[in-house]
Short mmCIF file of C-alpha atoms in Angstrom, two decimals:
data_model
loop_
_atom_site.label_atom_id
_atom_site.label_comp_id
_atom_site.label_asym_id
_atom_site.label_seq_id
_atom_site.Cartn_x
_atom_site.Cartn_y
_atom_site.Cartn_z
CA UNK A 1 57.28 -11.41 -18.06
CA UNK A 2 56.61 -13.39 -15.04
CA UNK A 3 56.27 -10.59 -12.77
CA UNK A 4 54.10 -8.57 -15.13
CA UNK A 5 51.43 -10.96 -14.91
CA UNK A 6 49.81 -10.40 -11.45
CA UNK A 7 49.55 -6.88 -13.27
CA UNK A 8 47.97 -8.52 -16.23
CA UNK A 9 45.92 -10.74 -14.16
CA UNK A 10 44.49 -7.56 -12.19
CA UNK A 11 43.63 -5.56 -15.22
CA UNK A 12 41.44 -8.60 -16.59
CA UNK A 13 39.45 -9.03 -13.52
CA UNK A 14 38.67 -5.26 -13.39
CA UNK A 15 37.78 -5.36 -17.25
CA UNK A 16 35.33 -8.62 -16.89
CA UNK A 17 34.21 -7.45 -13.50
CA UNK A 18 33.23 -4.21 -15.12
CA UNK A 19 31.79 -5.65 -18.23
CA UNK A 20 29.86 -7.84 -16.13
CA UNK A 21 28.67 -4.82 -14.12
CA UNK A 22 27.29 -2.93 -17.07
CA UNK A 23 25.12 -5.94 -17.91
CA UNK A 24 23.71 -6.73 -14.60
CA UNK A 25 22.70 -2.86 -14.33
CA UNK A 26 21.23 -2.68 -17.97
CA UNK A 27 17.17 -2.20 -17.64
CA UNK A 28 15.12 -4.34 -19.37
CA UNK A 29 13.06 -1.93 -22.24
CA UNK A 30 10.27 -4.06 -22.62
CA UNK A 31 7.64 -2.30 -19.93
CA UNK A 32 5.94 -4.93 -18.36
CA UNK A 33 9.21 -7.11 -17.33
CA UNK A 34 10.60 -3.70 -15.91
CA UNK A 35 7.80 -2.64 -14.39
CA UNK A 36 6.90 -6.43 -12.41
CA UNK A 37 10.58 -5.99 -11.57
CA UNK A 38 10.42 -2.88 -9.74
CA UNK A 39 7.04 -3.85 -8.42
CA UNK A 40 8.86 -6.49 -6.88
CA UNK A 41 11.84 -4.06 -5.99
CA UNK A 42 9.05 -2.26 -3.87
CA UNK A 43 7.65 -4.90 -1.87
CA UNK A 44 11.29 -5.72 -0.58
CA UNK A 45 12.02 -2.35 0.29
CA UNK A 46 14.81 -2.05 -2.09
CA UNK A 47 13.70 0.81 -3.73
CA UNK A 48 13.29 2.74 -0.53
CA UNK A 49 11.92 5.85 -0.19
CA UNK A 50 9.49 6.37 -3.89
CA UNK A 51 6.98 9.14 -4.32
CA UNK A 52 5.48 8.30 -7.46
CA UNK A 53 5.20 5.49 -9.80
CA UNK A 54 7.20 5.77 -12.49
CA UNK A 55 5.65 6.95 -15.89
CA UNK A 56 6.42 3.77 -18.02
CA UNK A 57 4.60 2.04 -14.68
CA UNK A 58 1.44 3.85 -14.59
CA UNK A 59 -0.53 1.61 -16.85
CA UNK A 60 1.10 -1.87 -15.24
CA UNK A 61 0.03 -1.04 -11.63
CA UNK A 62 -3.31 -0.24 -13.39
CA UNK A 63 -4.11 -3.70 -14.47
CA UNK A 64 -2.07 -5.22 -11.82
CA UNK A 65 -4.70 -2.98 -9.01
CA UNK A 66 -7.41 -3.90 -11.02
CA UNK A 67 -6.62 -7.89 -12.26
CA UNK A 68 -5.97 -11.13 -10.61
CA UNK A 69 -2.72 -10.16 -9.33
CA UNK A 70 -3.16 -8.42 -6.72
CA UNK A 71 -6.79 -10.26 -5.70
CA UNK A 72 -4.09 -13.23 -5.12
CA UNK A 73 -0.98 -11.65 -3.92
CA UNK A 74 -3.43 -10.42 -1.03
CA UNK A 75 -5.20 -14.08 -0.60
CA UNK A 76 -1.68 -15.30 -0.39
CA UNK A 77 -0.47 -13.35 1.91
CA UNK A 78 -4.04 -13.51 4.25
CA UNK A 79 -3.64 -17.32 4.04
CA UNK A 80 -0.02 -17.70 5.42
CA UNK A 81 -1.02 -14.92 8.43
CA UNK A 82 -3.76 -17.38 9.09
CA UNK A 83 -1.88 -20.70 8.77
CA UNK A 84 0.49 -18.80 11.72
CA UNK A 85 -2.38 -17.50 13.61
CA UNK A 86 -4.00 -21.47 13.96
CA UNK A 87 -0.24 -22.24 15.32
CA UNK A 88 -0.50 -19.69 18.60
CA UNK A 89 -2.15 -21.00 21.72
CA UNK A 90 -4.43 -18.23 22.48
CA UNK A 91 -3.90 -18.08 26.68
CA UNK A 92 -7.65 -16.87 27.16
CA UNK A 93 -6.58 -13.99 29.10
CA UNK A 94 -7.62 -11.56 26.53
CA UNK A 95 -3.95 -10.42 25.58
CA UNK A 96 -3.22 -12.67 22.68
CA UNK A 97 -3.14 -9.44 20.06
CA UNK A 98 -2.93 -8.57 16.52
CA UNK A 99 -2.67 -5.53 14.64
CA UNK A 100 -3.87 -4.36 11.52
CA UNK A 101 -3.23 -1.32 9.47
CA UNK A 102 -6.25 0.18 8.22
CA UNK A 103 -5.38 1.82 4.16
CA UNK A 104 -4.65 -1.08 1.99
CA UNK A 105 -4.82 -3.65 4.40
CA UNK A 106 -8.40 -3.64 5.33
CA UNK A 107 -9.96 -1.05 3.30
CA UNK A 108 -8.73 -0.41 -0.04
CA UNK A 109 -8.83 3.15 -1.83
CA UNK A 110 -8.54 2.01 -5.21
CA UNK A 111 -11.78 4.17 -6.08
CA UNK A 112 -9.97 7.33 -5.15
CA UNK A 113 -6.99 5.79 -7.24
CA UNK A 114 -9.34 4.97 -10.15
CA UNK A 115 -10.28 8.66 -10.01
CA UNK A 116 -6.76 10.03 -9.88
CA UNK A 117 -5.78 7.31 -12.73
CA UNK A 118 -3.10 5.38 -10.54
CA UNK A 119 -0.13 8.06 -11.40
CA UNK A 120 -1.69 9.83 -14.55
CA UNK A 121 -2.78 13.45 -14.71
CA UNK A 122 -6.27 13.02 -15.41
CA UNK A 123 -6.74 17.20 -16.97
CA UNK A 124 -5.99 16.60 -21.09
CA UNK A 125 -4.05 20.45 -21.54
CA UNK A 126 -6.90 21.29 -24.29
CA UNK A 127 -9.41 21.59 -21.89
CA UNK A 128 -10.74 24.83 -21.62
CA UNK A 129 -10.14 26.87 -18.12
CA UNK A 130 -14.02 26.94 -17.01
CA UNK A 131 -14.31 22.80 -18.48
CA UNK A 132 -10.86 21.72 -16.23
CA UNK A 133 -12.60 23.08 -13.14
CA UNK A 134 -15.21 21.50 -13.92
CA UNK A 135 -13.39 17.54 -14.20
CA UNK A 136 -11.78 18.64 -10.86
CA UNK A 137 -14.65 19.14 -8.89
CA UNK A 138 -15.88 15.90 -10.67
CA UNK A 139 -13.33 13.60 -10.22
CA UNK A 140 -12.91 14.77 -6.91
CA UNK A 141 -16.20 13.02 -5.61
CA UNK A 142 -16.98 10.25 -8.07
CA UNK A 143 -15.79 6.85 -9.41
CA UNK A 144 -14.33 6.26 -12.31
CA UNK A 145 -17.32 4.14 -13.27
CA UNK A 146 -19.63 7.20 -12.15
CA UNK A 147 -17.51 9.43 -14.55
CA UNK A 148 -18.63 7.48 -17.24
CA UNK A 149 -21.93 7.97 -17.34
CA UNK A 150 -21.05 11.48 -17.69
CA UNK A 151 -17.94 11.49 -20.77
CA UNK A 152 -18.24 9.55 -23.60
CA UNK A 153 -16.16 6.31 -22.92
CA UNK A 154 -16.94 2.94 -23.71
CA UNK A 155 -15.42 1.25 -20.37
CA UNK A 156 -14.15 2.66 -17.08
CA UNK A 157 -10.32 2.25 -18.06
CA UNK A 158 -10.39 3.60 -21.56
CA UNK A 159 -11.22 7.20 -20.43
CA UNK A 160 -7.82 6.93 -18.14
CA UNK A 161 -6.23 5.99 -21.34
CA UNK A 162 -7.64 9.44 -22.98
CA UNK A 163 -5.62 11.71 -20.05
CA UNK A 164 -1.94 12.35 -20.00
CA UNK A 165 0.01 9.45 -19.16
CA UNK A 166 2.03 11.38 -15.79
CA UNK A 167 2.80 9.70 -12.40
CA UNK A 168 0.76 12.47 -9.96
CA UNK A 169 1.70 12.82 -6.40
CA UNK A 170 0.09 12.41 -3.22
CA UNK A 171 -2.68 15.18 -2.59
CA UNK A 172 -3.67 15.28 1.35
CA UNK A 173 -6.34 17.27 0.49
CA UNK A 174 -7.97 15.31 -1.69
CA UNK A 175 -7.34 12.02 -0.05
CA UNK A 176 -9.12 13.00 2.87
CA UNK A 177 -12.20 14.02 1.64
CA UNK A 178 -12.02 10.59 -0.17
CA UNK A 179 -11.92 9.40 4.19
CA UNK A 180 -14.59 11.26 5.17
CA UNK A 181 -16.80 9.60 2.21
CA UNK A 182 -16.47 6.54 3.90
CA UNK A 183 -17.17 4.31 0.70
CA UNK A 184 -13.54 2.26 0.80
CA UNK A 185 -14.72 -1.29 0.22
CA UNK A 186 -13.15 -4.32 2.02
CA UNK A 187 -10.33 -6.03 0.98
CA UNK A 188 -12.16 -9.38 0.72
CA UNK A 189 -8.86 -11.28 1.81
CA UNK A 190 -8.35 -8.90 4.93
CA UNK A 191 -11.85 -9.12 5.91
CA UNK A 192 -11.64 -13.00 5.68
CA UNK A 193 -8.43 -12.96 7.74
CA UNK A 194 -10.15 -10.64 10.46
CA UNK A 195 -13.08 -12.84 10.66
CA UNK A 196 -11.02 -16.08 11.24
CA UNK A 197 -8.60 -14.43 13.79
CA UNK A 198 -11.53 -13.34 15.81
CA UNK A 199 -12.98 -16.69 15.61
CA UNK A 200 -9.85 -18.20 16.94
CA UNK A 201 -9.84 -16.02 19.95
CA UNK A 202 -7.36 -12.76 19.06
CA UNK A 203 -7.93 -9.00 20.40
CA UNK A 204 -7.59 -7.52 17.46
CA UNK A 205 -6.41 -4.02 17.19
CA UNK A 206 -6.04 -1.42 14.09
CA UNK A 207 -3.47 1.27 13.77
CA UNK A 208 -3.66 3.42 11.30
CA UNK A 209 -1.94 6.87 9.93
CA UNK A 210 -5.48 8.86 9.99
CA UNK A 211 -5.56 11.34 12.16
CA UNK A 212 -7.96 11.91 15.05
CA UNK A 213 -10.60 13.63 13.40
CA UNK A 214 -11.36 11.16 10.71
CA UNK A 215 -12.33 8.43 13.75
CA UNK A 216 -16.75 9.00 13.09
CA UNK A 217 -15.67 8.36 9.01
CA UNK A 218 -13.49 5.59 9.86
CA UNK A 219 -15.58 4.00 12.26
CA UNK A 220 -18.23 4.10 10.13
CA UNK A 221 -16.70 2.98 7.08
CA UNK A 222 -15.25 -0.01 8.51
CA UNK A 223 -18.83 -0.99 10.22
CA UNK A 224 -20.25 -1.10 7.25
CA UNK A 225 -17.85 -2.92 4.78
CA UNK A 226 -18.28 -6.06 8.29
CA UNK A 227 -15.50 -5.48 10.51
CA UNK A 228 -16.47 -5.81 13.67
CA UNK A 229 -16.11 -5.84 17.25
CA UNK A 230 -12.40 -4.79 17.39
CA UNK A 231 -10.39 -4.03 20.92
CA UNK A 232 -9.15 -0.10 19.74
CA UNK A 233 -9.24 1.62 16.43
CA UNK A 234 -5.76 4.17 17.17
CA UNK A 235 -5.31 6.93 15.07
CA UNK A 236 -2.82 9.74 15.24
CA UNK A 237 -3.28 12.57 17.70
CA UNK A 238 -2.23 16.39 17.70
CA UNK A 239 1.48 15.06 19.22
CA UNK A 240 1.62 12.36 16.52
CA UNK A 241 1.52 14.73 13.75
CA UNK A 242 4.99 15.05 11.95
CA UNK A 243 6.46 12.07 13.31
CA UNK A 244 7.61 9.06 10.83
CA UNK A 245 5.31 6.62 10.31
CA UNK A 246 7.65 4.25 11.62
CA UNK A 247 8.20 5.55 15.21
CA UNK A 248 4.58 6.83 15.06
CA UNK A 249 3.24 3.14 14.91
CA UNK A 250 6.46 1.47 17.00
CA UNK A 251 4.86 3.99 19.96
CA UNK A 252 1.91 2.78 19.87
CA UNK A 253 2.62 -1.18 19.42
CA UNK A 254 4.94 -0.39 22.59
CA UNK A 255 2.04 0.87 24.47
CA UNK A 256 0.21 -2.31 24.33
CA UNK A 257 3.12 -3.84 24.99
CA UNK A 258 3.21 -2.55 28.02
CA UNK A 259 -0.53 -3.24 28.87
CA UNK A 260 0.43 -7.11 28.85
CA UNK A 261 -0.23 -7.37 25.18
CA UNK A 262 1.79 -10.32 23.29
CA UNK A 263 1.73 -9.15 19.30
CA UNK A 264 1.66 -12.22 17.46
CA UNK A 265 0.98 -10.93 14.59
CA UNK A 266 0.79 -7.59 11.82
CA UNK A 267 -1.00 -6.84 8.97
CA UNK A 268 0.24 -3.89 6.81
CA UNK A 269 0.83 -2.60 3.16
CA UNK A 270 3.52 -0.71 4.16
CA UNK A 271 6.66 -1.46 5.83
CA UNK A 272 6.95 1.34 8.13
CA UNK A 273 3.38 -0.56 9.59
CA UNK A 274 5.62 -3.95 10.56
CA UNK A 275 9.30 -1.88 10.89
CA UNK A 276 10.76 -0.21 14.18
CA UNK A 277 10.39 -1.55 18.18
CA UNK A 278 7.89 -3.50 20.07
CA UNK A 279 7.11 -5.48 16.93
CA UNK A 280 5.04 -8.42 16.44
CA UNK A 281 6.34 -12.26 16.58
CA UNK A 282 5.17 -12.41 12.55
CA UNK A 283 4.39 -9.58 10.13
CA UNK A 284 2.98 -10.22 7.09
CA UNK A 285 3.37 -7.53 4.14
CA UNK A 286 0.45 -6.89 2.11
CA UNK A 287 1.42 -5.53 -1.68
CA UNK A 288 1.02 -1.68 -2.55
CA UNK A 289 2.59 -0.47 -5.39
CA UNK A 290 0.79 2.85 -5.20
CA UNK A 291 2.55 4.37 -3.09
CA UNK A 292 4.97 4.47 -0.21
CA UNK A 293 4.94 6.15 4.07
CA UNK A 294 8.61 6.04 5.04
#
């Protein structure tokens, strides 16, 4: 008996260890503790590469985009990259730097995500051929707000609540006539941030995932929602095209790099804006659950 019981013993510890297992993987079915769970699974990168919210999701990044939440995960985050930023001694030379993303770090797009109803399929199947291309050329060009001056709906959010309740990917297309609009408002808490770091003597720099041609739109856009007065707005070029988001933007933080640029700091909603070489001394990660650029 006494040497069947290292046997025993090891045939326990599998069984607990298993049963233990099971429980820790069970999901939780009540939507909004999943959902904040694998909101939170996002901004840690656990999830790793995701291209759409998941359809028991849709409605929670809804209000989350649209409440308090993310208003004060963004202040939060905005008010630790400042209490760093008051920490470096700016040298006066001109090459104390920080970078900034542009999409959901300084201008948010939740207007074109109101529109495409943050995951849901916004055509109801009964609409009639000549009435669906009629909502798409609509929807293409107007806010949700705008749209409801149009279909009978009480509020803004209960005509998403009327449309098919599927997680929609990423249309280029579509998002870039949404750029060349111009009309992405200010993340207050960005904008805040900018103004502070420019007071307390940093080049500022933005590097975004737009490409070349959507520089006049940019520009413009970001001139009128008060950014100002920024070192070099970099945007992808012809050879940038194709390359990961990660390497794109490591390239370019290594070029100022080698200009004599010291990064202190990073601003970006995604991690493939702070990930990779030549990166800053702090990055701060701004939340985005709509999405994901590996």
């Amino acid at each position: 008996m006494a040497k069947s019981q290292p046997l025993f013993s090891l045939l326990l510890f599998i069984f607990i260890s298993g049963t233990i297992s099971q429980s820790i993987i069970q999901l939780s079915r009540d939507h909004d503790v999943y959902c904040n769970s694998w909101r939170f699974s996002v901004e840690t990168n656990d999830v790793g590469y995701w291209d759409q919210v998941p359809s028991r999701c849709v409605s929670y990044v809804q209000d989350y985009m649209t409440g308090d939440g993310y208003r004060s995960d963004s202040e939060v985050a905005a008010s630790y990259a400042l209490g760093f930023a008051k920490t470096v001694e700016i040298a006066g030379d001109g090459k104390d730097a920080w970078v900034f993303d542009v999409d959901e770090t300084l201008l948010s797009n939740l207007p074109y995500y109101a529109v495409h109803g943050f995951g849901y399929n916004l055509l109801p199947n009964s609409f009639s051929d000549s009435t669906r291309e009629e909502v798409v050329i609509t929807i293409s060009f107007r806010t949700i707000a705008e749209l409801t001056d149009r279909i009978d709906c009480s509020a803004p959010f209960k005509l998403l609540q009327r449309f098919a309740h599927r997680s929609e990917s990423f249309d280029e297309l579509s998002f870039d006539e949404w750029v060349d609009l111009a009309e992405a408002p200010a993340i207050q808490a960005s904008l805040n941030l900018y103004k502070e770091l420019k007071q307390l003597g940093f080049t500022v720099f933005m590097l975004t995932g737009r490409s070349e041609h959507q520089r006049n739109a940019t520009v413009k856009n970001l001139q009128l929602e008060g950014y100002s007065d920024w070192e070099r707005l970099i945007l992808r070029e012809s050879s940038d095209q194709g390359k990961p988001a990660t390497l794109y933007k490591s390239q370019r933080r290594l070029e100022l790099v080698n200009e004599g640029y010291r990064i202190h700091g990073n601003s970006g909603d995604q991690w493939s804006d702070l990930y990779g070489f030549a990166v800053s001394e702090r990055s701060f990660k701004l939340p985005n659950p709509l999405y994901y650029i590996p």
